[in-house]
Coordinates of C-alpha atoms in Angstrom, one line a residue:
M238 CA 34.5 -0.2 14.4
L239 CA 31.7 -1.6 12.1
V240 CA 31.8 -3.7 9.0
L241 CA 30.6 -0.8 6.8
G242 CA 32.5 1.8 8.5
E243 CA 35.6 -0.2 8.4
K244 CA 34.9 -1.6 4.3
L245 CA 33.7 2.1 3.4
L246 CA 37.9 3.4 4.8
K247 CA 39.8 0.6 3.4
E248 CA 37.8 1.7 -0.1
N249 CA 39.0 5.4 0.0
V250 CA 35.0 5.8 -0.2
I251 CA 35.3 8.1 3.1
T252 CA 37.7 9.7 5.9
K253 CA 37.8 8.5 9.2
A254 CA 36.7 11.2 10.4
Q255 CA 33.6 11.3 8.7
L256 CA 32.9 8.1 9.8
D257 CA 33.3 9.6 13.7
A258 CA 31.2 11.8 12.7
G259 CA 28.1 9.3 10.9
V260 CA 29.1 7.3 14.5
E261 CA 28.3 10.4 16.7
R262 CA 24.5 10.6 14.2
Q263 CA 24.1 7.2 14.8
R264 CA 24.1 8.1 18.3
H265 CA 22.1 11.1 18.4
Y266 CA 19.5 9.9 16.0
G267 CA 19.7 5.8 15.3
G268 CA 19.7 3.7 12.5
R269 CA 22.2 2.1 10.5
L270 CA 25.8 3.4 9.9
G271 CA 24.8 4.4 6.5
Q272 CA 21.6 5.7 6.1
N273 CA 23.7 8.7 8.7
L274 CA 26.4 8.9 6.3
I275 CA 23.8 8.9 3.5
A276 CA 22.0 11.6 5.3
L277 CA 25.5 13.7 5.9
G278 CA 26.4 13.9 2.5
F279 CA 29.1 11.6 3.3
V280 CA 28.0 8.1 0.7
T281 CA 25.5 7.6 -1.8
E282 CA 23.1 4.5 -2.3
R283 CA 24.9 3.5 -5.2
D284 CA 28.1 4.2 -2.9
I285 CA 27.3 1.1 -0.5
K286 CA 25.3 -1.1 -2.6
K287 CA 28.7 -0.6 -5.4
L288 CA 30.4 -2.0 -1.3
Y289 CA 28.5 -5.2 -0.7
Q290 CA 27.6 -5.7 -4.9
K291 CA 31.4 -6.9 -6.5
D292 CA 32.2 -8.9 -9.4
P293 CA 33.8 -11.7 -9.0
P294 CA 36.2 -11.9 -10.6
P295 CA 37.7 -14.6 -12.8
P296 CA 40.4 -16.8 -11.8
R297 CA 44.1 -16.8 -14.0
T298 CA 45.4 -19.8 -12.2
V299 CA 44.6 -22.9 -10.8
E300 CA 45.5 -20.5 -7.4
D301 CA 42.8 -18.7 -8.1
T302 CA 40.3 -21.0 -8.1
G303 CA 41.1 -22.3 -4.7
L304 CA 40.9 -25.9 -5.6
D305 CA 44.1 -28.0 -5.7
L306 CA 45.3 -28.8 -8.9
S307 CA 44.1 -32.2 -8.6
F308 CA 40.7 -31.9 -7.5
I309 CA 39.3 -29.6 -10.8
A310 CA 41.7 -32.6 -12.6
D311 CA 39.5 -35.2 -11.0
L312 CA 36.1 -34.0 -12.1
I313 CA 36.8 -32.4 -15.1
T314 CA 38.2 -36.4 -15.6
K315 CA 34.5 -37.0 -14.6
H316 CA 33.5 -34.7 -17.6
I317 CA 35.0 -35.9 -20.2
L318 CA 33.7 -39.8 -19.9
F319 CA 30.7 -38.9 -21.8
M320 CA 32.5 -36.2 -24.4
G321 CA 33.7 -38.5 -26.6
E322 CA 36.4 -36.3 -28.8
F323 CA 36.0 -33.1 -27.8
R324 CA 38.0 -29.0 -27.2
M325 CA 38.8 -27.1 -24.0
A326 CA 36.0 -24.8 -25.2
D327 CA 33.3 -27.5 -24.6
V328 CA 35.1 -28.6 -20.7
V329 CA 35.3 -24.6 -20.3
E330 CA 31.5 -25.2 -21.3
R331 CA 31.2 -27.1 -18.1
V332 CA 32.9 -26.8 -15.1
K333 CA 32.8 -22.6 -15.9
L334 CA 36.2 -22.7 -14.8
P335 CA 38.7 -20.5 -18.0
L336 CA 40.1 -21.0 -20.4
S337 CA 44.4 -21.6 -18.8
V338 CA 43.0 -23.2 -15.7
V339 CA 41.6 -25.4 -18.4
G340 CA 44.5 -25.2 -20.1
A341 CA 46.8 -26.3 -17.2
V342 CA 45.1 -29.5 -16.3
L343 CA 44.5 -30.9 -20.0
E344 CA 48.2 -31.1 -19.8
V345 CA 48.3 -32.7 -16.5
L346 CA 46.3 -35.6 -18.0
K347 CA 48.0 -35.3 -21.3
R348 CA 50.8 -36.8 -19.0
E349 CA 48.9 -39.0 -17.2
R350 CA 47.6 -40.7 -20.7
L351 CA 44.3 -39.5 -19.8
V352 CA 43.3 -38.0 -22.5
E353 CA 45.7 -37.3 -26.1
I354 CA 45.3 -35.2 -28.9
K355 CA 42.5 -36.4 -31.3
G356 CA 43.3 -33.8 -33.9
A357 CA 43.9 -30.3 -34.9
T358 CA 43.1 -26.7 -37.1
S359 CA 46.6 -24.8 -35.7
Y360 CA 48.9 -24.6 -33.8
A361 CA 46.6 -23.0 -31.4
S362 CA 45.5 -25.0 -28.0
A363 CA 42.0 -23.9 -28.2
T364 CA 42.0 -25.5 -31.4
Y365 CA 43.5 -29.2 -30.2
T366 CA 40.6 -31.9 -30.5
F367 CA 40.6 -34.5 -27.2
K368 CA 39.8 -38.2 -26.5
I369 CA 40.1 -39.4 -23.5
T370 CA 42.3 -43.2 -23.0
E371 CA 40.8 -46.7 -22.1
L372 CA 43.3 -45.5 -19.1
G373 CA 40.8 -42.0 -18.9
Q374 CA 38.1 -44.4 -19.1
K375 CA 39.0 -46.6 -16.2
R376 CA 40.1 -43.4 -13.7
S377 CA 37.1 -42.0 -14.2
S378 CA 35.1 -44.7 -13.4
E379 CA 36.9 -45.4 -10.4
L380 CA 36.6 -41.6 -9.9
M381 CA 32.5 -41.5 -10.0
E382 CA 32.7 -44.1 -7.6
L383 CA 34.1 -42.6 -5.2
C384 CA 31.7 -38.9 -6.1
R385 CA 29.7 -38.7 -8.8
Y386 CA 29.4 -34.9 -9.0
A387 CA 30.0 -33.6 -12.5
G388 CA 28.9 -29.5 -12.4
P389 CA 30.4 -26.9 -12.9
A390 CA 33.4 -26.5 -11.3
P391 CA 33.3 -25.3 -7.0
V392 CA 34.2 -22.6 -5.7
S393 CA 35.5 -22.9 -2.0
I394 CA 34.8 -22.7 1.3
E395 CA 36.2 -19.0 2.7
D396 CA 35.4 -17.4 -1.1
Y397 CA 31.7 -18.7 -0.6
R398 CA 32.2 -17.0 3.4
N399 CA 34.0 -13.6 1.4
M400 CA 30.9 -13.8 -0.6
V401 CA 28.1 -14.1 2.3
E402 CA 29.7 -11.0 4.3
L403 CA 29.5 -8.7 0.7
Q404 CA 27.0 -8.9 -0.4
T405 CA 25.4 -9.6 3.8
I406 CA 20.9 -8.6 3.7
R407 CA 22.0 -6.2 6.3
S408 CA 22.9 -3.9 3.6
V409 CA 20.1 -3.3 2.1
A410 CA 18.6 -0.1 1.9
I411 CA 14.1 -0.9 2.2
N412 CA 12.6 2.7 2.7
D413 CA 8.9 3.2 3.0
A414 CA 8.7 4.3 -0.8
S415 CA 10.0 1.0 -1.8
L416 CA 8.1 -1.0 1.0
R417 CA 4.8 0.8 0.0
Q418 CA 5.8 0.2 -4.0
G419 CA 6.4 -4.3 -2.1
F420 CA 2.9 -4.1 -1.4
S421 CA 0.8 -1.9 -3.6
H422 CA -0.7 -5.2 -4.5
L423 CA -2.2 -5.6 -0.7
V424 CA -3.9 -3.1 1.6
C425 CA -2.4 -2.5 4.8
S426 CA -3.5 -0.5 7.1
E427 CA -0.3 3.2 8.1
D428 CA 0.2 1.4 11.2
L429 CA 1.1 -1.7 9.6
F430 CA 3.6 0.1 7.2
K431 CA 5.1 2.2 10.7
R432 CA 5.8 -0.6 12.8
L433 CA 6.9 -3.5 9.2
G434 CA 9.5 -1.2 7.9
P435 CA 11.8 -1.2 10.8
A436 CA 11.8 -4.6 11.4
V437 CA 12.6 -5.6 8.4
T438 CA 15.3 -2.7 7.4
S439 CA 16.7 -4.3 10.5
G440 CA 17.5 -7.8 8.9
K441 CA 16.6 -9.4 12.7
T442 CA 13.9 -11.6 13.2
V443 CA 10.1 -11.1 11.9
F444 CA 7.6 -12.6 14.2
I445 CA 4.1 -12.4 12.2
Y446 CA 1.2 -12.9 13.7
G447 CA -2.6 -13.5 14.0
P448 CA -6.4 -14.7 12.9
P449 CA -6.0 -16.8 9.4
G450 CA -6.8 -16.4 6.3
N451 CA -6.2 -12.6 6.8
G452 CA -3.2 -11.2 4.7
K453 CA 0.0 -13.3 6.6
T454 CA 1.7 -15.0 3.9
A455 CA 0.6 -12.8 1.1
I456 CA 2.8 -9.9 4.1
A457 CA 5.6 -12.1 4.4
E458 CA 5.9 -13.2 0.5
A459 CA 5.6 -9.5 -1.1
I460 CA 8.7 -8.7 2.3
G461 CA 10.6 -11.3 -0.1
H462 CA 10.4 -9.1 -2.9
V463 CA 10.6 -5.9 -1.6
P464 CA 15.0 -5.7 -2.2
E465 CA 15.2 -5.4 -6.2
D466 CA 18.7 -5.6 -6.1
L467 CA 21.1 -8.6 -7.1
V468 CA 24.2 -11.4 -5.9
Y469 CA 25.7 -14.0 -6.4
V470 CA 24.6 -17.3 -5.3
P471 CA 27.5 -20.5 -6.0
Y472 CA 26.6 -23.2 -8.4
A473 CA 28.2 -26.0 -5.4
I474 CA 31.3 -24.7 -2.8
D475 CA 33.9 -27.2 -1.7
I476 CA 34.4 -28.0 1.9
G477 CA 37.6 -30.8 2.0
G478 CA 37.3 -32.6 -0.8
Q479 CA 33.6 -33.3 -0.5
I480 CA 31.6 -31.6 -3.0
I481 CA 27.6 -29.1 -1.4
T482 CA 26.1 -28.0 -4.1
V483 CA 24.2 -24.5 -4.0
Y484 CA 22.9 -23.3 -6.7
D485 CA 19.2 -24.2 -6.3
P486 CA 16.8 -23.1 -9.7
V487 CA 13.3 -23.5 -7.4
N488 CA 14.3 -20.5 -5.0
H489 CA 17.5 -18.8 -6.5
M490 CA 16.4 -16.6 -9.6
P491 CA 18.6 -16.3 -12.5
V492 CA 18.9 -13.1 -14.3
V493 CA 20.9 -11.6 -17.6
P494 CA 24.2 -10.7 -16.4
V495 CA 25.2 -7.2 -17.2
L496 CA 29.1 -8.1 -18.1
P497 CA 30.5 -10.5 -20.3
Q498 CA 31.9 -13.9 -19.4
E499 CA 35.9 -13.6 -19.6
S500 CA 35.5 -10.6 -16.9
V501 CA 33.6 -12.8 -14.2
D502 CA 34.5 -16.0 -12.3
Q503 CA 31.1 -18.3 -14.4
R504 CA 31.4 -20.8 -10.8
W505 CA 28.8 -18.3 -9.7
V506 CA 25.6 -17.3 -10.6
L507 CA 24.2 -13.6 -10.7
V508 CA 20.1 -14.4 -9.0
R509 CA 17.9 -12.0 -7.1
R510 CA 17.7 -12.8 -3.2
P511 CA 17.1 -15.3 -2.8
V512 CA 13.3 -15.9 -1.4
V513 CA 12.8 -19.6 0.5
M514 CA 9.4 -20.1 2.2
V515 CA 8.2 -23.6 2.9
G516 CA 5.3 -24.3 5.8
G517 CA 3.9 -27.6 7.7
E518 CA 6.3 -29.8 5.7
L519 CA 9.5 -28.8 7.0
T520 CA 11.5 -31.1 9.0
M521 CA 14.6 -30.8 11.6
R522 CA 16.0 -32.7 8.1
M523 CA 16.0 -29.2 5.8
L524 CA 18.0 -27.8 7.9
D525 CA 21.3 -29.8 7.2
L526 CA 23.0 -31.0 5.1
D527 CA 21.0 -33.7 3.2
F528 CA 23.8 -36.8 2.1
N529 CA 22.5 -38.4 -0.6
V530 CA 24.3 -42.2 -0.3
I531 CA 24.3 -43.3 -3.9
S532 CA 25.1 -39.4 -5.6
K533 CA 28.5 -39.0 -2.6
Y534 CA 27.6 -35.6 -2.4
Y535 CA 25.5 -32.9 -0.9
E536 CA 22.5 -30.7 -1.0
A537 CA 22.4 -27.5 0.9
S538 CA 20.4 -27.0 3.5
L539 CA 18.0 -24.9 2.9
Q540 CA 18.8 -21.7 5.1
L541 CA 22.1 -22.3 3.2
K542 CA 20.3 -22.1 0.2
A543 CA 18.5 -18.9 1.8
N544 CA 21.8 -16.8 2.8
N545 CA 21.8 -12.9 1.4
G546 CA 18.5 -13.2 1.6
I547 CA 15.1 -14.4 3.4
F548 CA 13.9 -17.4 4.7
I549 CA 10.1 -17.1 5.8
L550 CA 8.6 -21.0 7.8
D551 CA 4.9 -20.0 6.9
D552 CA 2.7 -21.9 9.5
F553 CA 4.6 -21.7 12.1
G554 CA 3.6 -24.6 15.0
R555 CA 2.0 -26.6 12.7
Q556 CA 5.6 -28.8 11.2
Q557 CA 6.1 -32.1 12.5
V558 CA 8.4 -30.9 14.7
E559 CA 7.7 -28.9 18.3
P560 CA 8.5 -25.2 17.9
R561 CA 11.0 -25.6 20.7
Q562 CA 13.1 -27.4 18.3
I563 CA 13.2 -25.5 15.4
L564 CA 14.7 -22.2 17.5
N565 CA 17.4 -24.4 19.9
R566 CA 18.9 -25.1 16.2
W567 CA 18.5 -22.3 15.1
I568 CA 19.8 -19.7 18.8
V569 CA 23.2 -19.7 18.1
P570 CA 22.3 -18.5 14.2
L571 CA 19.9 -15.6 15.0
D572 CA 22.3 -14.8 17.8
R573 CA 26.0 -14.7 15.8
N574 CA 24.6 -14.8 12.2
I575 CA 27.1 -18.1 11.8
D576 CA 26.1 -21.5 11.7
F577 CA 27.3 -24.9 12.6
M578 CA 27.2 -27.4 9.8
T579 CA 28.2 -31.5 9.7
L580 CA 29.3 -34.7 6.8
H581 CA 29.1 -37.1 7.6
T582 CA 32.1 -37.7 8.0
G583 CA 31.8 -36.7 11.1
M584 CA 33.9 -32.9 10.7
K585 CA 32.3 -29.7 11.4
F586 CA 32.5 -26.0 9.4
V587 CA 31.2 -23.2 10.2
V588 CA 29.3 -20.6 7.5
P589 CA 27.2 -17.2 7.4
F590 CA 24.2 -17.4 9.1
D591 CA 23.0 -14.1 6.7
M592 CA 19.4 -14.0 5.9
L593 CA 16.4 -11.8 7.1
V594 CA 14.4 -14.4 9.0
L595 CA 10.6 -14.9 9.1
F596 CA 8.2 -16.5 10.7
A597 CA 4.5 -16.8 10.6
T598 CA 1.5 -18.0 12.2
N599 CA -1.6 -17.8 13.5
L600 CA -1.9 -19.3 16.0
D601 CA -0.7 -18.3 19.3
P602 CA 3.4 -17.1 20.4
N603 CA 2.5 -17.4 23.9
S604 CA 1.3 -20.7 23.2
L605 CA 4.2 -21.3 21.0
L606 CA 7.4 -20.0 22.9
D607 CA 8.4 -18.8 26.1
E608 CA 9.1 -16.5 27.0
A609 CA 13.3 -16.7 26.6
F610 CA 12.5 -17.9 23.2
L611 CA 9.8 -14.8 22.1
R612 CA 13.4 -12.4 23.1
R613 CA 15.5 -13.5 20.9
I614 CA 12.7 -12.2 18.5
R615 CA 13.4 -8.6 18.4
Y616 CA 10.4 -7.7 16.5
K617 CA 6.4 -9.1 16.1
V618 CA 4.3 -8.0 14.2
A619 CA 0.3 -9.0 15.3
I620 CA -1.8 -8.6 11.3
D621 CA -5.5 -8.5 12.2
R622 CA -8.6 -8.7 10.5
P623 CA -10.0 -5.8 8.0
T624 CA -11.7 -3.1 8.8
K625 CA -15.3 -3.0 6.8
E626 CA -13.9 -0.3 5.3
Q627 CA -10.7 -2.2 4.2
F628 CA -12.5 -5.4 3.2
Q629 CA -14.8 -3.6 1.2
L630 CA -11.0 -2.2 -0.7
I631 CA -10.2 -6.3 -0.4
F632 CA -14.1 -7.2 -2.1
K633 CA -13.0 -4.0 -5.5
M634 CA -9.7 -4.6 -5.9
V635 CA -10.4 -8.2 -6.4
C636 CA -13.5 -8.3 -8.6
Q637 CA -11.4 -5.6 -11.2
G638 CA -8.7 -8.2 -10.8
A639 CA -11.5 -10.8 -11.8
E640 CA -13.3 -8.6 -14.4
V641 CA -16.6 -9.0 -12.8
P642 CA -18.4 -6.1 -11.9
Y643 CA -18.9 -3.8 -8.5
D644 CA -22.0 -4.1 -7.6
Q645 CA -22.5 -2.3 -3.8
A646 CA -25.6 -3.6 -2.8
V647 CA -25.1 -6.6 -3.6
F648 CA -21.6 -5.8 -0.9
D649 CA -24.0 -4.6 1.5
Y650 CA -26.5 -7.3 1.3
L651 CA -23.1 -9.7 1.8
M652 CA -21.6 -7.7 4.7
N653 CA -25.7 -6.6 6.3
E654 CA -27.8 -10.5 5.8
C655 CA -24.7 -13.1 4.6
Y656 CA -22.5 -12.7 6.8
P657 CA -24.7 -13.0 10.2
R658 CA -26.7 -16.1 9.1
Y659 CA -23.6 -18.5 8.7
G660 CA -22.6 -16.6 12.0
A661 CA -18.4 -16.2 10.2
V662 CA -16.6 -13.2 10.9
P663 CA -15.1 -10.9 7.4
N664 CA -11.4 -12.0 6.9
A665 CA -9.3 -10.9 3.8
C666 CA -9.7 -13.9 1.6
H667 CA -13.2 -14.1 1.9
P668 CA -12.9 -11.7 -1.4
R669 CA -11.4 -14.0 -3.0
D670 CA -11.9 -16.7 -2.1
L671 CA -15.8 -16.3 -2.9
I672 CA -15.7 -13.8 -5.9
E673 CA -13.3 -17.2 -7.4
Q674 CA -16.6 -19.8 -6.5
I675 CA -19.3 -16.7 -9.2
V676 CA -16.1 -16.7 -11.2
V677 CA -16.5 -21.1 -11.7
E678 CA -20.0 -21.1 -11.6
S679 CA -20.9 -18.3 -14.9
R680 CA -18.0 -19.9 -16.9
Y681 CA -19.1 -23.6 -15.9
N682 CA -22.7 -22.0 -16.6
S683 CA -21.2 -20.7 -20.1
V684 CA -22.8 -17.0 -18.3
P685 CA -20.7 -13.7 -17.8
A686 CA -19.2 -13.7 -14.3
R687 CA -22.0 -11.1 -11.6
L688 CA -22.0 -10.0 -8.3
T689 CA -25.8 -10.2 -8.0
R690 CA -27.8 -11.9 -4.6
E691 CA -28.6 -15.3 -6.1
N692 CA -24.3 -15.6 -6.9
I693 CA -23.4 -13.9 -3.1
D694 CA -26.3 -16.7 -1.8
M695 CA -23.9 -20.0 -3.7
A696 CA -20.8 -18.6 -2.9
C697 CA -21.0 -18.8 0.8
A698 CA -22.8 -21.7 0.8
N699 CA -20.2 -23.5 -0.8
Y700 CA -17.7 -22.3 1.7
F701 CA -18.9 -21.0 5.0
V702 CA -20.6 -23.8 7.7
K703 CA -23.8 -22.4 9.9
G704 CA -21.7 -20.5 12.9
G705 CA -18.5 -20.5 11.3
V706 CA -16.1 -20.2 8.6
E707 CA -14.4 -23.7 7.0

């Protein structure tokens, strides 16, 4: 039985008979189980989204955090070293744990004489003003030598695995309308939508290839912005007492939470589904945990940051490492949706590998990969040069965006005389690059940007070289 079916049954959203009917329809018509259940009227898209977007409840006790009391105590001890006098609310804000948990830990620290009460405005413990003792300062300094992490409290690896499963990228409902909306700023053929739509919906690996300058990167980025739902990402993960930071403002776009703070575990950040994009700078080290020998904690790998989202490997084949090395590293993750990480201590552990992986290249796929690797990449989508009609539409859109009046006669001159003169072939990127040259030239001369033969000659002379495209 599929995971989705088990979840729907467990939540009493559908009956066993309805699940059997959905599975039977899936056998006949294909597609995902959720789509078939929606078609039968048993569930709605909202039902499925709610099922896979559970808000993490706040922990009420130390046991609820999934962390040891001593671990939380050590973390708070490191925080208060830099705080001077403080109240419980100050610690709550820093470690992202509720008052009930912070209060219990401060009681332990007080008994161990690591903190003391400086004053209070009432008998309520929440109003107490605390101060770290000399013994506490010594203990904090010792802890800093072991690990300098002093951020929000991490979540346990078990809670992280469960949350990734709840928010799986395979639960995203993408249809033709949402795909076209995400691509509304691009000029695409109908054939591309027919091929790309099922590929993206599958949640499997997609290989995008074709000649340079024709929108592979733009298409990959557009795919990344099609899913509009939100997911939770932890600030950090705890694995055997070791800290791995996950939340990254560069790759994770936070949103304003709808629910009040007291209703959600604040150790999680609500973000748009992550889109992690790398190109020729990718190294094998980026695909593994990065241990900082000075701070003594880890930064998550790129694919760990991309969980529940989209991983785009642009310019595939132009990295400093061989393509086979990258795919050898990912054979198990791509097949089984799990990845193996190793701590510097030698300890190995399993993390989810839940993402849509997009490879984009302008190199010949057959020269990059052998048949065994190509077989593991389920969808291959070719992006060819635009037709004359598509090229003209792109040119008009670029002119409109740059506020340069379009001139049909100048466009015909470009196509019939300029391209043959340089032996060039129209690519989808040319309108943007040529119009940009005209805009910059006009700005330099302090005149309005206009599309003329003289301007297009200047732009082509700067951009093209005899016998090909620069």
